[in-house]
mmCIF file of C-alpha atoms and ligand atoms in Angstrom:
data_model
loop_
_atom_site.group_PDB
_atom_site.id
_atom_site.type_symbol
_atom_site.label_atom_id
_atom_site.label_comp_id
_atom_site.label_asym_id
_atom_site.label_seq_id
_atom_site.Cartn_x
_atom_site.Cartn_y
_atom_site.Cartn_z
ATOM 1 C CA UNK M 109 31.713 -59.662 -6.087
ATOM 2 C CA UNK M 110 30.989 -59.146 -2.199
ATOM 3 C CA UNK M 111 28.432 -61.002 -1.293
ATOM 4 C CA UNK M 112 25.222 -58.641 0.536
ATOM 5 C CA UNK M 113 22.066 -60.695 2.357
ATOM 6 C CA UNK M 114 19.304 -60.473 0.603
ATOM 7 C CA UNK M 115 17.996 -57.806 2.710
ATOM 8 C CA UNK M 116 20.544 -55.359 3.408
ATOM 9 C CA UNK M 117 20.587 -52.721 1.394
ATOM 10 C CA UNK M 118 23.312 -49.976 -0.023
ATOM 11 C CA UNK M 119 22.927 -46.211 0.293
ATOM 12 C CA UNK M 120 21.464 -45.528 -3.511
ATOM 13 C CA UNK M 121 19.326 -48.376 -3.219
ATOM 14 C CA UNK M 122 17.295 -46.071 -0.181
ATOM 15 C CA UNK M 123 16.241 -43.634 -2.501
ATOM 16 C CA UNK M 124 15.116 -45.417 -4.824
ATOM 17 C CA UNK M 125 13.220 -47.650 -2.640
ATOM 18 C CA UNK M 126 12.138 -44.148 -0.570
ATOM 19 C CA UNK M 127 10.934 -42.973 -4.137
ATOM 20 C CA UNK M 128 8.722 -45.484 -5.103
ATOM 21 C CA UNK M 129 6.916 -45.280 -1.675
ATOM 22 C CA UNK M 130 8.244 -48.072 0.125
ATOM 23 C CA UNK M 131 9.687 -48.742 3.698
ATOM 24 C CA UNK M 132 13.296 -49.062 4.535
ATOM 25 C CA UNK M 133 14.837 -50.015 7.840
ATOM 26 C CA UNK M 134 16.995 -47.089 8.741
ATOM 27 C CA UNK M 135 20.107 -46.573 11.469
ATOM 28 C CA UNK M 136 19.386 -42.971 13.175
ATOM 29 C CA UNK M 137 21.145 -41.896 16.179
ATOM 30 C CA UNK M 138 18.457 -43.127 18.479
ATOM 31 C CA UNK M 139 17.431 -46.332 17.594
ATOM 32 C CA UNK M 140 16.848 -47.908 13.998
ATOM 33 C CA UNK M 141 13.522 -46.470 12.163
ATOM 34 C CA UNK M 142 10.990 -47.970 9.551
ATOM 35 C CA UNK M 143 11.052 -44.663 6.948
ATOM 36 C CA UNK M 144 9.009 -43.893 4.328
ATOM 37 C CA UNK M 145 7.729 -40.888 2.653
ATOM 38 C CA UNK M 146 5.912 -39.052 4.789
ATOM 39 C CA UNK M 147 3.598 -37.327 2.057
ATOM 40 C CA UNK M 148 2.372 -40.424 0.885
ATOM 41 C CA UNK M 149 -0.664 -41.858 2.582
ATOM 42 C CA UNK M 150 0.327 -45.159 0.882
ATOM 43 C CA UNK M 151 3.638 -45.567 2.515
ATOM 44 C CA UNK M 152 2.928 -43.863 5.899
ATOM 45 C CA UNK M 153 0.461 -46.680 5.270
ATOM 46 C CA UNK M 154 2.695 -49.733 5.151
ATOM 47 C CA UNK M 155 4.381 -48.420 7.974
ATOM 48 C CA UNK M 156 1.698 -48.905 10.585
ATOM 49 C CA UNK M 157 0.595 -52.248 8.878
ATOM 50 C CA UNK M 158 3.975 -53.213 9.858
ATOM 51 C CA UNK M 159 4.493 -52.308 13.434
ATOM 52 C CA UNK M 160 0.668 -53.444 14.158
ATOM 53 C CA UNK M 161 0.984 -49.929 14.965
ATOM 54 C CA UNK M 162 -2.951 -48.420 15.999
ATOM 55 C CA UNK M 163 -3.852 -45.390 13.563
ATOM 56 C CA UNK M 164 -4.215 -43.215 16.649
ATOM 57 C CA UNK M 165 -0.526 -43.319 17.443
ATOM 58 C CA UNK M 166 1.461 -40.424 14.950
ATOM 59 C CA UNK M 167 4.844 -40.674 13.643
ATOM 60 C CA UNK M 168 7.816 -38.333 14.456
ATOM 61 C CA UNK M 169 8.605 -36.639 10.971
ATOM 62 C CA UNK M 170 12.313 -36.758 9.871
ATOM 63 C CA UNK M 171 13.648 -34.008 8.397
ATOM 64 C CA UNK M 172 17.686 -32.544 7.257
ATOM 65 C CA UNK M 173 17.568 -29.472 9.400
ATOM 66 C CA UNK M 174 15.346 -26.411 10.921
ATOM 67 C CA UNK M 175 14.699 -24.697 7.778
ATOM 68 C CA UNK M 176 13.198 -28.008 6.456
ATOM 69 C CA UNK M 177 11.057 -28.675 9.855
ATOM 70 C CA UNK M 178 9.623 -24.928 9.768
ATOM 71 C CA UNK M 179 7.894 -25.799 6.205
ATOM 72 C CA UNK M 180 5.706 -28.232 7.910
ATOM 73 C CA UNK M 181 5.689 -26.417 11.696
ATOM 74 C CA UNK M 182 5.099 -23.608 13.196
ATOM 75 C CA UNK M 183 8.033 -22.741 15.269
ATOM 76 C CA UNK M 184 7.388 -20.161 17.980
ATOM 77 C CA UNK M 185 10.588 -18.490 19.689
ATOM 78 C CA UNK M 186 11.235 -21.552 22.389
ATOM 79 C CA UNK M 187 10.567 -24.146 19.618
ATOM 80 C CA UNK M 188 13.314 -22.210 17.444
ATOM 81 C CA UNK M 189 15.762 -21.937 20.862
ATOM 82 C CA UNK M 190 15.442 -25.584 21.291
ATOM 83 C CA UNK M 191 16.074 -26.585 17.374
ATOM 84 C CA UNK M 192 19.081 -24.445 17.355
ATOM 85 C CA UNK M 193 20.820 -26.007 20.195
ATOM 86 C CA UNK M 194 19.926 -29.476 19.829
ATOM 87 C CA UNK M 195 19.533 -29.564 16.368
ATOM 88 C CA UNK M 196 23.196 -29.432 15.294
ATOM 89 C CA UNK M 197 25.409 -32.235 14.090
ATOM 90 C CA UNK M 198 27.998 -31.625 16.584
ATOM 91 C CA UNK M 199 26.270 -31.510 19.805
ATOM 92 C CA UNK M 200 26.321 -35.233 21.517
ATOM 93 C CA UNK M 201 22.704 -34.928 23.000
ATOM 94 C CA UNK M 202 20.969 -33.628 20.361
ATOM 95 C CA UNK M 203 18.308 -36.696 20.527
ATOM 96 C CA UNK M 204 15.395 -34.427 20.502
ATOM 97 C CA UNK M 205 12.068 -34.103 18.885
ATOM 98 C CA UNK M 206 9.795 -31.022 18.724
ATOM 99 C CA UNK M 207 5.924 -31.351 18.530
ATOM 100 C CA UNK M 208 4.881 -28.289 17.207
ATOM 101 C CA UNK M 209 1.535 -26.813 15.740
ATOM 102 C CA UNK M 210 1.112 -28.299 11.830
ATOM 103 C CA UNK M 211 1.134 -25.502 8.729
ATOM 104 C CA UNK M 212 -1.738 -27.015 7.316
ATOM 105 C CA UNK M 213 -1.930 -28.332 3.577
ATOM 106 C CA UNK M 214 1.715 -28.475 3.597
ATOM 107 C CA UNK M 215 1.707 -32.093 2.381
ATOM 108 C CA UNK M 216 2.645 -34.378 5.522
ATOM 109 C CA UNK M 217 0.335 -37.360 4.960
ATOM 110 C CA UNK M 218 -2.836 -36.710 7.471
ATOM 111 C CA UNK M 219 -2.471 -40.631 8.584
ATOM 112 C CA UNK M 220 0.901 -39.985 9.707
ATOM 113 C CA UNK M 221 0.031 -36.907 11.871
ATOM 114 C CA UNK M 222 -2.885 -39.556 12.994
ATOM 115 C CA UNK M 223 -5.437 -36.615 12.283
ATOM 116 C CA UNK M 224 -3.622 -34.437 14.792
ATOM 117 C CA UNK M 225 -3.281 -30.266 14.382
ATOM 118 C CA UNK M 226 -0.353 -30.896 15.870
ATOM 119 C CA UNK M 227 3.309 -32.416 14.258
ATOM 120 C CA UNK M 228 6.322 -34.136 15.874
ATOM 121 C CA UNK M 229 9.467 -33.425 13.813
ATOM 122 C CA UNK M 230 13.259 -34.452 14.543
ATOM 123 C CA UNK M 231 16.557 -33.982 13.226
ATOM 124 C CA UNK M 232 18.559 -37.196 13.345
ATOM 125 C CA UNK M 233 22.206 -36.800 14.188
ATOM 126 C CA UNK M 234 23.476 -39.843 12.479
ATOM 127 C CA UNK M 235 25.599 -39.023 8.922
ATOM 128 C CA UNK M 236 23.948 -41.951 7.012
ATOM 129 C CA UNK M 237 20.308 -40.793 8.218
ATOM 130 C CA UNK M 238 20.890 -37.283 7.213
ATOM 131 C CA UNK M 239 22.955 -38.433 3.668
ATOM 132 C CA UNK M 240 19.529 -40.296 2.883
ATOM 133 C CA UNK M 241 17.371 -37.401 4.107
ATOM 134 C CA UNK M 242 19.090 -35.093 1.701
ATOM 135 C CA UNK M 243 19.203 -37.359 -1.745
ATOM 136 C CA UNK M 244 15.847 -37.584 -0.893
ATOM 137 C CA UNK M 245 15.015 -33.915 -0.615
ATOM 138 C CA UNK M 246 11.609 -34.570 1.216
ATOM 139 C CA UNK M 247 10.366 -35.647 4.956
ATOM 140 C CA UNK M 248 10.459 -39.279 5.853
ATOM 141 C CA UNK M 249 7.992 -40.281 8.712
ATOM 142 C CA UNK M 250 10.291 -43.123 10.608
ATOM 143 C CA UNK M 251 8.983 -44.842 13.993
ATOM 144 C CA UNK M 252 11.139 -46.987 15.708
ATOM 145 C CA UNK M 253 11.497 -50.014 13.930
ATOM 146 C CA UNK M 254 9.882 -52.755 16.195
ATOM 147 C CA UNK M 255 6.634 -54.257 16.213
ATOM 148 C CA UNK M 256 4.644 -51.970 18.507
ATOM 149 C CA UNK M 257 4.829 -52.659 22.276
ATOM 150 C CA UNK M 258 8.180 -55.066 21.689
ATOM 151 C CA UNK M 259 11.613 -53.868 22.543
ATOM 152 C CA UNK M 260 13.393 -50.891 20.068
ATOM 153 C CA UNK M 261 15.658 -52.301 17.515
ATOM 154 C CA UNK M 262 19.587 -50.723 17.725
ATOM 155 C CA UNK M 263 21.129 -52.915 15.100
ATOM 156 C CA UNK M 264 20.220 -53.923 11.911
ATOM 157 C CA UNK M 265 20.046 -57.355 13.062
ATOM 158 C CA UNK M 266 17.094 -56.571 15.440
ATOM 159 C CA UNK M 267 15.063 -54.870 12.220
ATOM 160 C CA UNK M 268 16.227 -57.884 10.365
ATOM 161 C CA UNK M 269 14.823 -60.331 12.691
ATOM 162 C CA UNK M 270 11.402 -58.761 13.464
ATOM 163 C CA UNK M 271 10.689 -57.460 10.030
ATOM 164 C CA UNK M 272 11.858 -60.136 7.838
ATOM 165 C CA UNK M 273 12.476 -59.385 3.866
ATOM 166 C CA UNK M 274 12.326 -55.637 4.686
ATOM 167 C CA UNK M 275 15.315 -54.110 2.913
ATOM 168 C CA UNK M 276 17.585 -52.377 5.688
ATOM 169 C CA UNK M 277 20.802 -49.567 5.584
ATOM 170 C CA UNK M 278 23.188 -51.016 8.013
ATOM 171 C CA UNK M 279 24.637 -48.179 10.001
ATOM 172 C CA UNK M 280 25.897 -50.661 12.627
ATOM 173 C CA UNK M 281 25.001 -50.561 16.452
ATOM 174 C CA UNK M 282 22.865 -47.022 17.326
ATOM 175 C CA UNK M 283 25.233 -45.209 19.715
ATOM 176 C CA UNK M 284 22.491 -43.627 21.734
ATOM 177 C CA UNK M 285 20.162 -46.672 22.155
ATOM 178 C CA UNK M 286 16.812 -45.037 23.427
ATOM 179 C CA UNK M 287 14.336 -43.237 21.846
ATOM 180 C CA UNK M 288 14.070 -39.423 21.324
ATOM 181 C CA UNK M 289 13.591 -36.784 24.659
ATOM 182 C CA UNK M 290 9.568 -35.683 23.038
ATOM 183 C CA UNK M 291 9.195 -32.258 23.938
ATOM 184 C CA UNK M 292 6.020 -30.085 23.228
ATOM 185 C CA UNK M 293 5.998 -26.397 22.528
ATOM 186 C CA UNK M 294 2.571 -24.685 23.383
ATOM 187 C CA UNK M 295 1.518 -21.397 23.313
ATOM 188 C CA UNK M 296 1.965 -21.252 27.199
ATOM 189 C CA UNK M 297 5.006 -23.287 27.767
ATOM 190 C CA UNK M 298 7.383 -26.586 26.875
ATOM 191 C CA UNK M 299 5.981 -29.915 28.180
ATOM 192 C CA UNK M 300 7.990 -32.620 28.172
ATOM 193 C CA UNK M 301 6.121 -35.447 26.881
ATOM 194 C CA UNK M 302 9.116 -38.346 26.609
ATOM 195 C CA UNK M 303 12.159 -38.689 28.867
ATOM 196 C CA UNK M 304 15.522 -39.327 26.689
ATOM 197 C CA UNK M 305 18.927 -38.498 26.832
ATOM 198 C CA UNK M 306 18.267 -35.237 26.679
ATOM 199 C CA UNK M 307 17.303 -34.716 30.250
ATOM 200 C CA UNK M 308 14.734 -31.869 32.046
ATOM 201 C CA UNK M 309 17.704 -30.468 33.077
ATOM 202 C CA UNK M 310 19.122 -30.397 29.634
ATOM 203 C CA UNK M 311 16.098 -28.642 28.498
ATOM 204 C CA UNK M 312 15.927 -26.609 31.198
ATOM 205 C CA UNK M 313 19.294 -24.518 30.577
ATOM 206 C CA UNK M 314 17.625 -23.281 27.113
ATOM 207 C CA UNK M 315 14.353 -23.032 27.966
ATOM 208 C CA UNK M 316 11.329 -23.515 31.014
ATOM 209 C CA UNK M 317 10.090 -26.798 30.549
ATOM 210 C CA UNK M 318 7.337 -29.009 32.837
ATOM 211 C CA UNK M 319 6.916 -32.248 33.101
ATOM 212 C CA UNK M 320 3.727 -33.894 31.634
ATOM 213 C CA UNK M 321 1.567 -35.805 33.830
ATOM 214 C CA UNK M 322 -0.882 -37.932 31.745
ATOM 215 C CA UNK M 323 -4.641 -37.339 32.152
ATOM 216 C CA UNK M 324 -3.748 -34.058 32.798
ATOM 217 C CA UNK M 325 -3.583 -31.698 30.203
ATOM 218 C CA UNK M 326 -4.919 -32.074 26.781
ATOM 219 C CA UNK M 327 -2.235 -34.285 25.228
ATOM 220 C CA UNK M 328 -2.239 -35.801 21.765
ATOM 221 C CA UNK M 329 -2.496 -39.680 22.358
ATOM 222 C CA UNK M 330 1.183 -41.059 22.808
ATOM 223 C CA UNK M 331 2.402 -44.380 22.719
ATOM 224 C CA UNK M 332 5.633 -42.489 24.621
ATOM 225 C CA UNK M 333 2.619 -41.835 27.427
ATOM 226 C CA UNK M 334 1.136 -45.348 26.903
ATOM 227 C CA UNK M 335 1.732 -47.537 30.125
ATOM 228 C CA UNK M 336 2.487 -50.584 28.555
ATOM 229 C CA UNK M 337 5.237 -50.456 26.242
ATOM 230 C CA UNK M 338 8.694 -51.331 24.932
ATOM 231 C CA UNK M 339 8.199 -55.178 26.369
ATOM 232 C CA UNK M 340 10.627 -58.364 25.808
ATOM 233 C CA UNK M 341 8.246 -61.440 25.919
ATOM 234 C CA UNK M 342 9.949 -62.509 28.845
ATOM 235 C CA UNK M 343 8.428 -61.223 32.040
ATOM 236 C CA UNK M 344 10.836 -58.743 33.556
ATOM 237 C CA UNK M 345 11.303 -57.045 37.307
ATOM 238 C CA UNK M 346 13.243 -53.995 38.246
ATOM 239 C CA UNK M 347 15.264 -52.895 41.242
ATOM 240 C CA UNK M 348 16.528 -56.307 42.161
ATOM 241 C CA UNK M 349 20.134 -56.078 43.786
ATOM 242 C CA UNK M 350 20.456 -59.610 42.992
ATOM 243 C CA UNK M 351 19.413 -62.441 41.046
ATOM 244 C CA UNK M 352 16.833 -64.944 42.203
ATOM 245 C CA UNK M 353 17.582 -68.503 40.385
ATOM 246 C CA UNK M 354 15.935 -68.521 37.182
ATOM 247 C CA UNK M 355 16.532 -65.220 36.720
ATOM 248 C CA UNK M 356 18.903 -63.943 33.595
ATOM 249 C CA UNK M 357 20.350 -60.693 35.441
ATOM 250 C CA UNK M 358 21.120 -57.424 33.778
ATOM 251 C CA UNK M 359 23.649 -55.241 36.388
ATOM 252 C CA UNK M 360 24.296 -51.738 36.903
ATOM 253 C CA UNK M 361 27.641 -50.566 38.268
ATOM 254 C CA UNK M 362 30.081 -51.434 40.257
ATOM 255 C CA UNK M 363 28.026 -52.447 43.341
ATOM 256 C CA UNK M 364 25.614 -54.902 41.119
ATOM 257 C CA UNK M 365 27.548 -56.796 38.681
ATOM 258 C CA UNK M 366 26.418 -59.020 36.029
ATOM 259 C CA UNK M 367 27.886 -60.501 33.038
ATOM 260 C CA UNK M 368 25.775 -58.631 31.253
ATOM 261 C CA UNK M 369 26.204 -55.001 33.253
ATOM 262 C CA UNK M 370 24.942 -51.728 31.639
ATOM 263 C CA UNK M 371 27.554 -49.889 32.477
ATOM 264 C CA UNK M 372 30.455 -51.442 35.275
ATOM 265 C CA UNK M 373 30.941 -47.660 36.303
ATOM 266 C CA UNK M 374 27.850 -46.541 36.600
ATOM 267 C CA UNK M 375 27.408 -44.475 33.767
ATOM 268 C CA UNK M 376 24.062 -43.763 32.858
ATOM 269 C CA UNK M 377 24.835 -42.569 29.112
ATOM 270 C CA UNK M 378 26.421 -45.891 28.435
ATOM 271 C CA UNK M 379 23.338 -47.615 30.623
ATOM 272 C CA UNK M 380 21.048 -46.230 27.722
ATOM 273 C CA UNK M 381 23.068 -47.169 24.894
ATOM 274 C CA UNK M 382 23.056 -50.787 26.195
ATOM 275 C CA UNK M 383 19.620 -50.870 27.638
ATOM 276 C CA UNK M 384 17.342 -52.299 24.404
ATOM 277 C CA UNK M 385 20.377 -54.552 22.852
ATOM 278 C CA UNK M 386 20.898 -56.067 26.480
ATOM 279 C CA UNK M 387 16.644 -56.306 26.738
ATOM 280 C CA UNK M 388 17.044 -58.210 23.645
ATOM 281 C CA UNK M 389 19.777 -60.836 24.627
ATOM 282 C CA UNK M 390 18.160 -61.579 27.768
ATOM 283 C CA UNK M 391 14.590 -62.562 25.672
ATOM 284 C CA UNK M 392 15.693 -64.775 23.821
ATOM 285 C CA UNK M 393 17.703 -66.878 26.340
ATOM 286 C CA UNK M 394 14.767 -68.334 27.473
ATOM 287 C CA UNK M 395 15.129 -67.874 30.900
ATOM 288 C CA UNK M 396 11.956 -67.276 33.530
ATOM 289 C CA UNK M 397 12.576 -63.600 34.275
ATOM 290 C CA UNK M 398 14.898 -60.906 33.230
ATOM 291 C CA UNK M 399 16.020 -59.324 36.681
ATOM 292 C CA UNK M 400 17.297 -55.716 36.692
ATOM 293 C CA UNK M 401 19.695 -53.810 39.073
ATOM 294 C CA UNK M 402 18.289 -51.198 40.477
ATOM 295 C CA UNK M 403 18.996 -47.940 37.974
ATOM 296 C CA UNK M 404 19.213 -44.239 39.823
ATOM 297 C CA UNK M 405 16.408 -42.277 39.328
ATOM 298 C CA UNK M 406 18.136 -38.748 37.802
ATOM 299 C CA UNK M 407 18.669 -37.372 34.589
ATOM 300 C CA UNK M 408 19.136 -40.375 32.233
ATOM 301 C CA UNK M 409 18.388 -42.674 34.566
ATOM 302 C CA UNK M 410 14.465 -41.250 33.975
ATOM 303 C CA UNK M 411 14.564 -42.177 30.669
ATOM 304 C CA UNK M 412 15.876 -45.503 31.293
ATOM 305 C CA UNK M 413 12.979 -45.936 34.261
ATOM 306 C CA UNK M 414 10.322 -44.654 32.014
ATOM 307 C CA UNK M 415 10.911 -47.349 29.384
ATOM 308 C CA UNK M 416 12.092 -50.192 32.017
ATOM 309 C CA UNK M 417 8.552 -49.442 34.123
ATOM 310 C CA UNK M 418 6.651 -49.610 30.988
ATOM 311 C CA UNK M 419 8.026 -53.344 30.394
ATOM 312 C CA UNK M 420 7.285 -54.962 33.296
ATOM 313 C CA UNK M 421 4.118 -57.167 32.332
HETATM 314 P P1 AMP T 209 8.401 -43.840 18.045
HETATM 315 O O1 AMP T 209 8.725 -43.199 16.742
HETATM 316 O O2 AMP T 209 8.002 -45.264 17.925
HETATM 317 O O3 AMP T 209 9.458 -43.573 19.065
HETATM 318 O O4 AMP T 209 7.086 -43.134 18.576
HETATM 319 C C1 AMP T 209 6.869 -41.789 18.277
HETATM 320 C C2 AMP T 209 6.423 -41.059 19.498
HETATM 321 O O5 AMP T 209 6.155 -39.691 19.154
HETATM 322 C C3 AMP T 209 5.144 -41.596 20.056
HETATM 323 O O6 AMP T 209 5.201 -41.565 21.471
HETATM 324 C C4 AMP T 209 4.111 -40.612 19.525
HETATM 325 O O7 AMP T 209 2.917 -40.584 20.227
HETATM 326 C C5 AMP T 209 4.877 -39.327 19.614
HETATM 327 N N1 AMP T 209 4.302 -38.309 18.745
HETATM 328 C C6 AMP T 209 4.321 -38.278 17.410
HETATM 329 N N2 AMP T 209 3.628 -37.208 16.956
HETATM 330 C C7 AMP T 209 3.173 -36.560 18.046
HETATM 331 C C8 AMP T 209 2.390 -35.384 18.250
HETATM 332 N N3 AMP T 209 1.940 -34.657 17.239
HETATM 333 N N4 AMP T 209 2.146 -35.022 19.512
HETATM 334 C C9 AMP T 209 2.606 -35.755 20.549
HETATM 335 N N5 AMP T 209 3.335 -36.883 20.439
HETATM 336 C C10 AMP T 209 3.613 -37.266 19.193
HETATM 337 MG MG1 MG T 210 8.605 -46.797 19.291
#
């Protein structure tokens, strides 16, 4: 008989655990999620009790595909542009969530949508995520599955070691690493809400989109928007070309090298993918400061400054 830890579950073991209302650790594209049913107030729930997550803060919705989201949002025509481009299995950047107006009474638990009018739905492009989504024929609310304000989890192990007991799918290392590109479709125009690697510019070839500046329009409260987020314990600093002793040092490229480099040409994709599991290496060698290289400030190197700014201390 193979042997399986305690925790780690097997595919038909996540719907039945789904069914009966509980939270699983699941492997998306992104990073790994803490999914339950999203119709149950019970299991939506557990979720936040989990992450220490405040009420205020809603959950992206899961769902299999367009036709699924549009039962629980109202899709006007840019909303319905920007699902069918991103939303498909075979695009690589397809990391994407969609706030939309809610349909009300159409079942999403009202703790989950933290009271909003207002719902954030996604499409994960990850074969296990979706294979789960459909045996389980219904919406799964699934934050990223860290205690809130610590680093995102993009193995199992992570989930494993800040949610212990929790019964986790191990779909191996997350290729993208980050967290969804939020985008939010309003009568008069697409904000963008949460830089990811699906850049402005990204956006910007299928539809207009504008950057949200916080405080500035009438924005659902955000954790994404929050200023202090994504943390390792350790006290961090960013745009250092070089180590100071004491220091664990993450690189970037070629001209800042580390053991530990993001990406040793200088690609920013691979610079994402690396950035949380690298965050999480350098906490827990219990250095004084994790020291990063400075990371260029353009398409996914935004999202990567967006969540590196938000955990300095
Ligand atoms: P996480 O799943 O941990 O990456 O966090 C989900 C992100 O989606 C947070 O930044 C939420 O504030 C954001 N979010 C969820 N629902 C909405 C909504 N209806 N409007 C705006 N942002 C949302
Ligand atoms: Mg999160």
């Amino acid at each position: 008989m193979v042997h399986k830890p305690a925790t780690q579950i097997i595919f038909d073991d996540a719907n039945t655990i789904l069914k009966s209302g509980k939270v699983i650790g699941l492997p998306t594209d992104t990073v790994y999620g803490l999914a339950a049913d999203a119709r149950s107030d019970l299991a939506v729930a557990e979720i936040y009790a989990l992450k220490s997550r405040p009420s205020f803060n809603p959950l992206i919705i899961h769902v299999q595909d367009l036709q699924q989201a549009q039962r629980y949002g109202e899709f006007n025509a840019e909303a319905i542009r920007l699902a069918q481009h991103f939303w498909t299995p075979s695009k690589t950047a397809s990391a994407l969530t969609i706030v939309v107006p809610y349909k009300k009474d159409s079942g999403i638990s009202s703790l989950a949508l933290a009271g909003l009018d207002t719902i954030a739905l996604r499409v994960p492009n990850h074969t296990l995520a979706l294979k789960v989504l459909s045996q389980f024929n219904g919406p799964l609310a699934a934050p990223s599955a860290n205690p809130s304000n610590c680093l995102s989890p993009t193995t199992a192990e992570h989930v494993r070691t800040a949610f212990p007991g929790l019964p986790i799918l191990d779909g191996g290392t997350c290729t993208i690493g980050i967290e969804s590109t939020i985008v939010w479709c309003k009568d008069d125009g697409v904000l963008l809400l949460r830089p990811g690697i699906v850049t402005q510019e990204d956006l910007k070839v299928i539809v207009p989109v504008q950057k949200f500046i916080p405080g500035q329009d009438d924005a659902p409260q955000a954790p994404g928007s929050l200023k202090k987020h994504y943390a390792p314990k350790t006290p961090m600093v960013i745009n250092m070309t070089k180590p100071l002793p004491g220091d664990v040092y993450i690189g970037f490229g070629p001209d800042y090298p580390s053991s530990m480099n993001l990406s040793e040409t200088g690609d920013l994709k691979e610079a994402a993918g690396n950035l949380f599991r690298y965050l999480h290496t350098a906490d827990t060698q219990n250095k004084q400061r994790i020291a990063i290289a400075p990371i260029p400030d353009s398409g996914i190197g935004q999202a990567i400054n967006d969540r590196l700014s938000r955990g300095i201390k």
